[in-house]
């Protein structure tokens, strides 16, 4: 048995450790297509869990799903100048609609399109064009639609889950009669994301508006949730944008109000992506591989029969199947407990390590001695790989929901304790420069700095050489006004500064 | 109240009736992007029902989901010659990865790719390339993976749901150690589709292999399920392909067998798409709009409060909410009954007609007189829009599952009776020519002809001018051998001939 299953360890080389966890857990890999990943079954199963929970939350808040075209005419992007600057730079452009076989067996693009099409990097423009058709009267509002889709943003330095040319996401797009309603929706959805992150992903997040330089191109306000990874860097885990009337004006999304007067709609958009899988890996995993919060684990429990001969095998397998059935009647997070019997005929040690590396929250070994003693041997993924607990066979199934809830809480608490230990409050430009410079040479000192800064270019200028950005202005626990450490301007609260993914 | 909600009727102009049903039910519409549709919330909700049922069936048969890249390098298509002929002709080709703003505000494609990328028309080639990496030993087999994705096939004459440039589908891709296992998988999946079509979509289908000229490009055998639409035309509702070792050889998908000898894998692929929504519309709907089989209806029951003043409104709305709660405790098709209270403040007649046109299986009106009498007034979508049934309020919720099951059966029976009435057995070339020529002038005579034909080019030549194809060779109810009406060759059973979508 190796000292740790993953080499290098987090402390030795965090970026390489991340790649090795992805590989060891068999989550995804780079495809032969530049920048595009293949999400393998275990990785996709995690996305299915996330999708299922979020989809129920979106529907519970009144949204319906729809599907809009993959392609966007280039002219649509030209309409929204700010948006173009942000998105039109690196995207996949379709210019032809046919291939013809040349005499030497090569396929040559033919059938040139009159107008090139962009593979959607995000769908504000195409969805906005439809809303302009659909919305006529105040009676048609609000429009509350979400889309689950793939999007493409050409990436020069791809990194699996975190930054890939193609990724999966959901994008909500809503239109409202009033500014107030649209702002309320924007805040409602960042709250949905924060609840999902903390409750389901066990990922403590800081929620708040971004400074102007970090907003979504074309947005009036962008709210984000920011989580701290185990290298002290921030990861933006979800965003919700109040678009004001900017997109509505660019695209002619208008309605007649109840007084018969024509007005522009107020719109929002909000999204999370498969990047969340990368965040979950980076925030919870350890030097033995993936650690999954039980609420999004495709399997909660793996049952491992241990036997030396066929007679024993039949006995322990029967016991495992019985437990599997018992577990299916137990409920965790409003769904049946998901258990799997791994009866594959491979070395027991390899099998155990595979489930450790894949992050199954609870491993249960059952051998002939356990059956004689009437016990099972439990191992929790949030504890050391050799720690075991013995539980009476008859009590086991009923105790599983509580154990899963404990693990869920334990991984959350650990992530929060880590973040708290890596968070500082700084009150001068010199202190900020010192802090992030020291972190550059000693990664164990990297983290979040809560600092009074104004939304001002001078702040960006100071932070830029440090490769630090203002992540957001926390909406909670942030009631101490102060003066900007760069401009001296009064500000209502601190901002969170960090290096970020 | 109009004579029928949809104009023209099916009899007057079937293709236009179809477009009008799609519009009246608010399912989808053409987007500004040529050939691409927008699937609106009601249409997408039907797809979600189909997705959910199929996904459970795939998982119950041992499959897992994964996700592969949207883009396929052109060189991958060049490897598989037959496949290229079938697919490489009309597809979206990405040639650039950047847009730059010209001085006159136009976006110009730049960053030319070294190798053009095709937007997947189907994923055999890219998935095969991954399987070639993943599979080494017989221990790695079988690989049973499904993907839910969007695909693009450039269409010159798009038709919403039936033939669109972009559509949503699932594609299963499996690799096996033996021919027998791969054939078994191919048949298992066409059975899954047939069960889904008949049980859930209430769509009687004919299942069987296709003649060589109608196979998937590169397949050894293609099995399809074929359904009859209300204009007597066939619609291919799902296919399952036995690919033999063709793709494995083209892509190097090899494994070491247990004797240590290297062999090529045997592969399959199978898929259904959003085309199924078009099939459901065309097979069940009537001149009042969409008719949905309850098992895939996003809402089973709509509760319509009827009131003339605020006091009445409070009373009937309370009663509706109570029924909604009662219905949620009832089970239909292994899930809670899906009920919706429509309390919108619009004209009652408009509201009723909207739900008729949208195909809600069961409408329930509740007014003050019903409350006094202790009854509710039911209308079933499979019956005339004015037919009503009165049911005691206290019994209603408990009776709904049985009523939904009755509706499910009734729409299936109606579709099967229609198909049976439009099916003939023909025994000469002259009879076939007569039958399909007559159908051309009188659509009410169009249908399926069961005919003895060989898998021979001479048969195609005869059928081509009639715009008729061999749909499949039915695997059930087809045990009478005979001789081909064109070539005189002996054949083991009849084939189904029809015009098709």
PDB file of C-alpha atoms in Angstrom, chain B residues 209-431:
ATOM      1  CA  UNK B 209     -33.914  -5.070 -39.653  1.00  0.00           C
ATOM      2  CA  UNK B 210     -33.563  -2.714 -42.605  1.00  0.00           C
ATOM      3  CA  UNK B 211     -32.492  -3.774 -46.088  1.00  0.00           C
ATOM      4  CA  UNK B 212     -28.888  -3.015 -46.979  1.00  0.00           C
ATOM      5  CA  UNK B 213     -29.678   0.197 -48.849  1.00  0.00           C
ATOM      6  CA  UNK B 214     -31.341   1.719 -45.792  1.00  0.00           C
ATOM      7  CA  UNK B 215     -28.677   0.892 -43.213  1.00  0.00           C
ATOM      8  CA  UNK B 216     -26.672   3.350 -41.151  1.00  0.00           C
ATOM      9  CA  UNK B 217     -23.487   4.179 -43.098  1.00  0.00           C
ATOM     10  CA  UNK B 218     -20.878   1.630 -42.028  1.00  0.00           C
ATOM     11  CA  UNK B 219     -23.263  -0.713 -40.158  1.00  0.00           C
ATOM     12  CA  UNK B 220     -23.558  -4.469 -40.714  1.00  0.00           C
ATOM     13  CA  UNK B 221     -27.192  -4.413 -39.603  1.00  0.00           C
ATOM     14  CA  UNK B 222     -29.601  -1.635 -38.730  1.00  0.00           C
ATOM     15  CA  UNK B 223     -32.779  -2.368 -36.780  1.00  0.00           C
ATOM     16  CA  UNK B 224     -35.510   0.231 -36.616  1.00  0.00           C
ATOM     17  CA  UNK B 225     -38.917   0.798 -35.126  1.00  0.00           C
ATOM     18  CA  UNK B 226     -41.420   2.220 -37.599  1.00  0.00           C
ATOM     19  CA  UNK B 227     -44.672   3.945 -36.703  1.00  0.00           C
ATOM     20  CA  UNK B 228     -47.555   5.025 -38.913  1.00  0.00           C
ATOM     21  CA  UNK B 229     -48.537   8.671 -38.822  1.00  0.00           C
ATOM     22  CA  UNK B 230     -52.105   9.841 -39.482  1.00  0.00           C
ATOM     23  CA  UNK B 231     -51.323  10.520 -43.137  1.00  0.00           C
ATOM     24  CA  UNK B 232     -50.355   6.873 -43.624  1.00  0.00           C
ATOM     25  CA  UNK B 233     -46.648   7.657 -43.880  1.00  0.00           C
ATOM     26  CA  UNK B 234     -44.002   5.824 -41.885  1.00  0.00           C
ATOM     27  CA  UNK B 235     -41.768   7.512 -39.367  1.00  0.00           C
ATOM     28  CA  UNK B 236     -38.570   5.816 -38.211  1.00  0.00           C
ATOM     29  CA  UNK B 237     -38.730   6.366 -34.464  1.00  0.00           C
ATOM     30  CA  UNK B 238     -35.484   4.741 -33.308  1.00  0.00           C
ATOM     31  CA  UNK B 239     -32.567   2.732 -34.645  1.00  0.00           C
ATOM     32  CA  UNK B 240     -30.052   0.271 -33.242  1.00  0.00           C
ATOM     33  CA  UNK B 241     -26.989  -0.615 -35.297  1.00  0.00           C
ATOM     34  CA  UNK B 242     -24.776  -3.684 -35.194  1.00  0.00           C
ATOM     35  CA  UNK B 243     -21.498  -2.275 -36.500  1.00  0.00           C
ATOM     36  CA  UNK B 244     -19.609  -5.579 -36.619  1.00  0.00           C
ATOM     37  CA  UNK B 245     -15.865  -4.911 -36.540  1.00  0.00           C
ATOM     38  CA  UNK B 246     -16.093  -2.197 -39.201  1.00  0.00           C
ATOM     39  CA  UNK B 247     -15.588   0.793 -36.945  1.00  0.00           C
ATOM     40  CA  UNK B 248     -13.236  -1.136 -34.638  1.00  0.00           C
ATOM     41  CA  UNK B 249     -10.941  -1.874 -37.589  1.00  0.00           C
ATOM     42  CA  UNK B 250     -11.108   1.681 -38.901  1.00  0.00           C
ATOM     43  CA  UNK B 251     -10.238   3.085 -35.485  1.00  0.00           C
ATOM     44  CA  UNK B 252      -8.073   0.383 -33.922  1.00  0.00           C
ATOM     45  CA  UNK B 253     -10.434  -0.637 -31.089  1.00  0.00           C
ATOM     46  CA  UNK B 254      -8.614  -3.801 -29.995  1.00  0.00           C
ATOM     47  CA  UNK B 255      -8.387  -6.000 -26.919  1.00  0.00           C
ATOM     48  CA  UNK B 256      -6.356  -8.937 -25.694  1.00  0.00           C
ATOM     49  CA  UNK B 257      -8.616 -11.923 -25.192  1.00  0.00           C
ATOM     50  CA  UNK B 258      -8.205 -14.241 -22.204  1.00  0.00           C
ATOM     51  CA  UNK B 259      -5.755 -16.350 -24.224  1.00  0.00           C
ATOM     52  CA  UNK B 260      -3.568 -13.275 -24.734  1.00  0.00           C
ATOM     53  CA  UNK B 261      -4.419 -12.896 -28.429  1.00  0.00           C
ATOM     54  CA  UNK B 262      -5.269  -9.479 -29.825  1.00  0.00           C
ATOM     55  CA  UNK B 263      -8.717  -9.124 -31.443  1.00  0.00           C
ATOM     56  CA  UNK B 264     -10.866  -6.286 -32.745  1.00  0.00           C
ATOM     57  CA  UNK B 265     -13.927  -5.368 -30.696  1.00  0.00           C
ATOM     58  CA  UNK B 266     -17.498  -5.716 -31.927  1.00  0.00           C
ATOM     59  CA  UNK B 267     -19.405  -2.462 -31.574  1.00  0.00           C
ATOM     60  CA  UNK B 268     -22.968  -1.140 -31.638  1.00  0.00           C
ATOM     61  CA  UNK B 269     -24.660   2.229 -31.630  1.00  0.00           C
ATOM     62  CA  UNK B 270     -28.283   3.222 -31.095  1.00  0.00           C
ATOM     63  CA  UNK B 271     -30.257   6.424 -30.829  1.00  0.00           C
ATOM     64  CA  UNK B 272     -33.502   8.321 -30.627  1.00  0.00           C
ATOM     65  CA  UNK B 273     -33.985  12.052 -30.936  1.00  0.00           C
ATOM     66  CA  UNK B 274     -36.328  15.012 -30.478  1.00  0.00           C
ATOM     67  CA  UNK B 275     -37.889  13.696 -33.698  1.00  0.00           C
ATOM     68  CA  UNK B 276     -39.948  11.546 -31.313  1.00  0.00           C
ATOM     69  CA  UNK B 277     -41.784  14.701 -30.254  1.00  0.00           C
ATOM     70  CA  UNK B 278     -42.798  15.159 -33.901  1.00  0.00           C
ATOM     71  CA  UNK B 279     -43.915  11.527 -34.026  1.00  0.00           C
ATOM     72  CA  UNK B 280     -46.060  11.889 -30.900  1.00  0.00           C
ATOM     73  CA  UNK B 281     -47.689  15.020 -32.311  1.00  0.00           C
ATOM     74  CA  UNK B 282     -48.428  13.404 -35.672  1.00  0.00           C
ATOM     75  CA  UNK B 283     -49.712  10.079 -34.409  1.00  0.00           C
ATOM     76  CA  UNK B 284     -52.059  11.231 -31.624  1.00  0.00           C
ATOM     77  CA  UNK B 285     -53.132  14.816 -32.181  1.00  0.00           C
ATOM     78  CA  UNK B 286     -56.501  15.814 -33.596  1.00  0.00           C
ATOM     79  CA  UNK B 287     -58.161  18.832 -35.136  1.00  0.00           C
ATOM     80  CA  UNK B 288     -58.294  20.511 -31.724  1.00  0.00           C
ATOM     81  CA  UNK B 289     -54.537  20.314 -31.233  1.00  0.00           C
ATOM     82  CA  UNK B 290     -52.040  18.209 -29.338  1.00  0.00           C
ATOM     83  CA  UNK B 291     -53.056  14.949 -27.664  1.00  0.00           C
ATOM     84  CA  UNK B 292     -50.458  13.629 -25.215  1.00  0.00           C
ATOM     85  CA  UNK B 293     -50.239  10.106 -23.850  1.00  0.00           C
ATOM     86  CA  UNK B 294     -50.417  10.627 -20.065  1.00  0.00           C
ATOM     87  CA  UNK B 295     -47.117   8.851 -19.361  1.00  0.00           C
ATOM     88  CA  UNK B 296     -45.152  11.613 -21.117  1.00  0.00           C
ATOM     89  CA  UNK B 297     -47.473  14.544 -20.399  1.00  0.00           C
ATOM     90  CA  UNK B 298     -45.670  17.238 -18.381  1.00  0.00           C
ATOM     91  CA  UNK B 299     -48.977  17.832 -16.574  1.00  0.00           C
ATOM     92  CA  UNK B 300     -51.498  15.044 -16.140  1.00  0.00           C
ATOM     93  CA  UNK B 301     -54.293  17.165 -14.764  1.00  0.00           C
ATOM     94  CA  UNK B 302     -55.132  20.835 -14.969  1.00  0.00           C
ATOM     95  CA  UNK B 303     -57.481  22.195 -12.329  1.00  0.00           C
ATOM     96  CA  UNK B 304     -59.539  25.151 -13.511  1.00  0.00           C
ATOM     97  CA  UNK B 305     -61.275  27.283 -10.888  1.00  0.00           C
ATOM     98  CA  UNK B 306     -64.471  28.943 -12.174  1.00  0.00           C
ATOM     99  CA  UNK B 307     -65.745  31.983 -10.282  1.00  0.00           C
ATOM    100  CA  UNK B 308     -67.726  35.156 -10.870  1.00  0.00           C
ATOM    101  CA  UNK B 309     -66.618  37.130  -7.822  1.00  0.00           C
ATOM    102  CA  UNK B 310     -63.895  37.274  -5.192  1.00  0.00           C
ATOM    103  CA  UNK B 311     -65.800  35.265  -2.606  1.00  0.00           C
ATOM    104  CA  UNK B 312     -66.412  32.437  -5.051  1.00  0.00           C
ATOM    105  CA  UNK B 313     -62.815  32.675  -6.245  1.00  0.00           C
ATOM    106  CA  UNK B 314     -61.452  32.094  -2.745  1.00  0.00           C
ATOM    107  CA  UNK B 315     -63.742  29.111  -2.249  1.00  0.00           C
ATOM    108  CA  UNK B 316     -63.046  27.324  -5.520  1.00  0.00           C
ATOM    109  CA  UNK B 317     -59.339  28.109  -5.404  1.00  0.00           C
ATOM    110  CA  UNK B 318     -59.146  26.535  -1.948  1.00  0.00           C
ATOM    111  CA  UNK B 319     -60.885  23.451  -3.309  1.00  0.00           C
ATOM    112  CA  UNK B 320     -58.465  23.322  -6.240  1.00  0.00           C
ATOM    113  CA  UNK B 321     -55.436  23.579  -3.979  1.00  0.00           C
ATOM    114  CA  UNK B 322     -56.811  20.792  -1.825  1.00  0.00           C
ATOM    115  CA  UNK B 323     -57.269  18.563  -4.875  1.00  0.00           C
ATOM    116  CA  UNK B 324     -53.775  19.444  -6.073  1.00  0.00           C
ATOM    117  CA  UNK B 325     -52.378  18.193  -2.760  1.00  0.00           C
ATOM    118  CA  UNK B 326     -54.505  15.046  -2.897  1.00  0.00           C
ATOM    119  CA  UNK B 327     -53.358  14.317  -6.438  1.00  0.00           C
ATOM    120  CA  UNK B 328     -49.689  14.639  -5.466  1.00  0.00           C
ATOM    121  CA  UNK B 329     -50.189  11.632  -3.175  1.00  0.00           C
ATOM    122  CA  UNK B 330     -51.543   9.524  -6.056  1.00  0.00           C
ATOM    123  CA  UNK B 331     -49.225   7.512  -8.262  1.00  0.00           C
ATOM    124  CA  UNK B 332     -49.317   6.981 -12.016  1.00  0.00           C
ATOM    125  CA  UNK B 333     -46.556   5.138 -13.909  1.00  0.00           C
ATOM    126  CA  UNK B 334     -44.401   4.935 -10.750  1.00  0.00           C
ATOM    127  CA  UNK B 335     -44.410   8.691 -10.148  1.00  0.00           C
ATOM    128  CA  UNK B 336     -46.689  11.158  -8.385  1.00  0.00           C
ATOM    129  CA  UNK B 337     -49.595  12.478 -10.463  1.00  0.00           C
ATOM    130  CA  UNK B 338     -48.593  15.843 -11.943  1.00  0.00           C
ATOM    131  CA  UNK B 339     -51.338  18.403 -11.391  1.00  0.00           C
ATOM    132  CA  UNK B 340     -51.458  22.129 -11.959  1.00  0.00           C
ATOM    133  CA  UNK B 341     -53.930  24.769 -10.812  1.00  0.00           C
ATOM    134  CA  UNK B 342     -54.438  27.372 -13.528  1.00  0.00           C
ATOM    135  CA  UNK B 343     -55.595  30.401 -11.574  1.00  0.00           C
ATOM    136  CA  UNK B 344     -54.677  32.980 -14.204  1.00  0.00           C
ATOM    137  CA  UNK B 345     -57.066  35.846 -14.530  1.00  0.00           C
ATOM    138  CA  UNK B 346     -58.026  35.298 -18.189  1.00  0.00           C
ATOM    139  CA  UNK B 347     -61.257  34.329 -19.940  1.00  0.00           C
ATOM    140  CA  UNK B 348     -62.327  30.819 -18.881  1.00  0.00           C
ATOM    141  CA  UNK B 349     -62.999  29.715 -22.445  1.00  0.00           C
ATOM    142  CA  UNK B 350     -59.558  30.792 -23.645  1.00  0.00           C
ATOM    143  CA  UNK B 351     -58.010  28.974 -20.732  1.00  0.00           C
ATOM    144  CA  UNK B 352     -59.844  25.724 -21.452  1.00  0.00           C
ATOM    145  CA  UNK B 353     -58.940  25.867 -25.146  1.00  0.00           C
ATOM    146  CA  UNK B 354     -55.304  26.510 -24.339  1.00  0.00           C
ATOM    147  CA  UNK B 355     -55.146  23.293 -22.323  1.00  0.00           C
ATOM    148  CA  UNK B 356     -57.046  21.408 -25.036  1.00  0.00           C
ATOM    149  CA  UNK B 357     -54.549  22.625 -27.637  1.00  0.00           C
ATOM    150  CA  UNK B 358     -51.612  21.788 -25.358  1.00  0.00           C
ATOM    151  CA  UNK B 359     -52.820  18.227 -24.896  1.00  0.00           C
ATOM    152  CA  UNK B 360     -53.304  18.033 -21.103  1.00  0.00           C
ATOM    153  CA  UNK B 361     -54.885  14.580 -20.626  1.00  0.00           C
ATOM    154  CA  UNK B 362     -57.401  15.600 -17.966  1.00  0.00           C
ATOM    155  CA  UNK B 363     -59.138  18.933 -17.407  1.00  0.00           C
ATOM    156  CA  UNK B 364     -61.127  19.532 -14.271  1.00  0.00           C
ATOM    157  CA  UNK B 365     -63.414  22.501 -13.849  1.00  0.00           C
ATOM    158  CA  UNK B 366     -64.535  23.474 -10.382  1.00  0.00           C
ATOM    159  CA  UNK B 367     -67.146  26.142  -9.829  1.00  0.00           C
ATOM    160  CA  UNK B 368     -69.395  27.154  -6.928  1.00  0.00           C
ATOM    161  CA  UNK B 369     -72.185  24.853  -8.125  1.00  0.00           C
ATOM    162  CA  UNK B 370     -69.780  21.904  -8.110  1.00  0.00           C
ATOM    163  CA  UNK B 371     -68.783  22.710  -4.555  1.00  0.00           C
ATOM    164  CA  UNK B 372     -72.417  22.827  -3.480  1.00  0.00           C
ATOM    165  CA  UNK B 373     -73.122  19.533  -5.221  1.00  0.00           C
ATOM    166  CA  UNK B 374     -69.866  17.989  -3.967  1.00  0.00           C
ATOM    167  CA  UNK B 375     -68.747  17.095  -7.481  1.00  0.00           C
ATOM    168  CA  UNK B 376     -66.134  17.980 -10.075  1.00  0.00           C
ATOM    169  CA  UNK B 377     -66.519  18.095 -13.827  1.00  0.00           C
ATOM    170  CA  UNK B 378     -63.947  16.077 -15.813  1.00  0.00           C
ATOM    171  CA  UNK B 379     -63.012  16.342 -19.470  1.00  0.00           C
ATOM    172  CA  UNK B 380     -60.701  13.798 -21.076  1.00  0.00           C
ATOM    173  CA  UNK B 381     -58.474  14.978 -23.915  1.00  0.00           C
ATOM    174  CA  UNK B 382     -58.962  11.709 -25.786  1.00  0.00           C
ATOM    175  CA  UNK B 383     -62.684  12.486 -26.089  1.00  0.00           C
ATOM    176  CA  UNK B 384     -64.573  15.405 -27.638  1.00  0.00           C
ATOM    177  CA  UNK B 385     -63.891  18.828 -26.101  1.00  0.00           C
ATOM    178  CA  UNK B 386     -67.493  19.161 -24.881  1.00  0.00           C
ATOM    179  CA  UNK B 387     -67.830  15.708 -23.341  1.00  0.00           C
ATOM    180  CA  UNK B 388     -67.873  15.864 -19.571  1.00  0.00           C
ATOM    181  CA  UNK B 389     -68.165  13.478 -16.721  1.00  0.00           C
ATOM    182  CA  UNK B 390     -69.242  14.324 -13.194  1.00  0.00           C
ATOM    183  CA  UNK B 391     -67.367  12.675 -10.351  1.00  0.00           C
ATOM    184  CA  UNK B 392     -67.902  13.046  -6.585  1.00  0.00           C
ATOM    185  CA  UNK B 393     -65.278  15.440  -5.215  1.00  0.00           C
ATOM    186  CA  UNK B 394     -64.211  12.980  -2.526  1.00  0.00           C
ATOM    187  CA  UNK B 395     -63.566  10.179  -5.006  1.00  0.00           C
ATOM    188  CA  UNK B 396     -61.872  12.195  -7.681  1.00  0.00           C
ATOM    189  CA  UNK B 397     -58.183  12.082  -6.690  1.00  0.00           C
ATOM    190  CA  UNK B 398     -58.172   8.344  -6.068  1.00  0.00           C
ATOM    191  CA  UNK B 399     -59.782   7.697  -9.469  1.00  0.00           C
ATOM    192  CA  UNK B 400     -57.277   9.756 -11.468  1.00  0.00           C
ATOM    193  CA  UNK B 401     -54.572   7.067 -11.861  1.00  0.00           C
ATOM    194  CA  UNK B 402     -57.098   4.646 -13.381  1.00  0.00           C
ATOM    195  CA  UNK B 403     -58.473   7.342 -15.693  1.00  0.00           C
ATOM    196  CA  UNK B 404     -54.967   8.226 -16.867  1.00  0.00           C
ATOM    197  CA  UNK B 405     -54.255   4.547 -17.540  1.00  0.00           C
ATOM    198  CA  UNK B 406     -57.483   4.377 -19.556  1.00  0.00           C
ATOM    199  CA  UNK B 407     -56.486   7.398 -21.626  1.00  0.00           C
ATOM    200  CA  UNK B 408     -53.024   5.928 -22.211  1.00  0.00           C
ATOM    201  CA  UNK B 409     -54.626   2.708 -23.469  1.00  0.00           C
ATOM    202  CA  UNK B 410     -57.268   4.533 -25.507  1.00  0.00           C
ATOM    203  CA  UNK B 411     -54.760   6.594 -27.504  1.00  0.00           C
ATOM    204  CA  UNK B 412     -52.649   3.491 -28.116  1.00  0.00           C
ATOM    205  CA  UNK B 413     -55.680   1.501 -29.272  1.00  0.00           C
ATOM    206  CA  UNK B 414     -56.797   4.301 -31.554  1.00  0.00           C
ATOM    207  CA  UNK B 415     -53.355   4.539 -33.168  1.00  0.00           C
ATOM    208  CA  UNK B 416     -53.205   0.779 -33.623  1.00  0.00           C
ATOM    209  CA  UNK B 417     -56.691   0.589 -35.094  1.00  0.00           C
ATOM    210  CA  UNK B 418     -55.744   3.364 -37.511  1.00  0.00           C
ATOM    211  CA  UNK B 419     -52.610   1.505 -38.552  1.00  0.00           C
ATOM    212  CA  UNK B 420     -54.427  -1.794 -38.940  1.00  0.00           C
ATOM    213  CA  UNK B 421     -57.082  -0.158 -41.112  1.00  0.00           C
ATOM    214  CA  UNK B 422     -54.348   1.328 -43.292  1.00  0.00           C
ATOM    215  CA  UNK B 423     -52.326  -1.871 -43.702  1.00  0.00           C
ATOM    216  CA  UNK B 424     -52.554  -4.159 -46.728  1.00  0.00           C
ATOM    217  CA  UNK B 425     -50.834  -7.351 -47.823  1.00  0.00           C
ATOM    218  CA  UNK B 426     -49.884  -7.196 -51.511  1.00  0.00           C
ATOM    219  CA  UNK B 427     -48.585  -9.997 -53.690  1.00  0.00           C
ATOM    220  CA  UNK B 428     -47.538  -8.529 -57.017  1.00  0.00           C
ATOM    221  CA  UNK B 429     -45.542  -5.633 -58.374  1.00  0.00           C
ATOM    222  CA  UNK B 430     -48.648  -4.371 -60.176  1.00  0.00           C
ATOM    223  CA  UNK B 431     -50.623  -4.335 -56.926  1.00  0.00           C
TER     224      UNK B 431
END
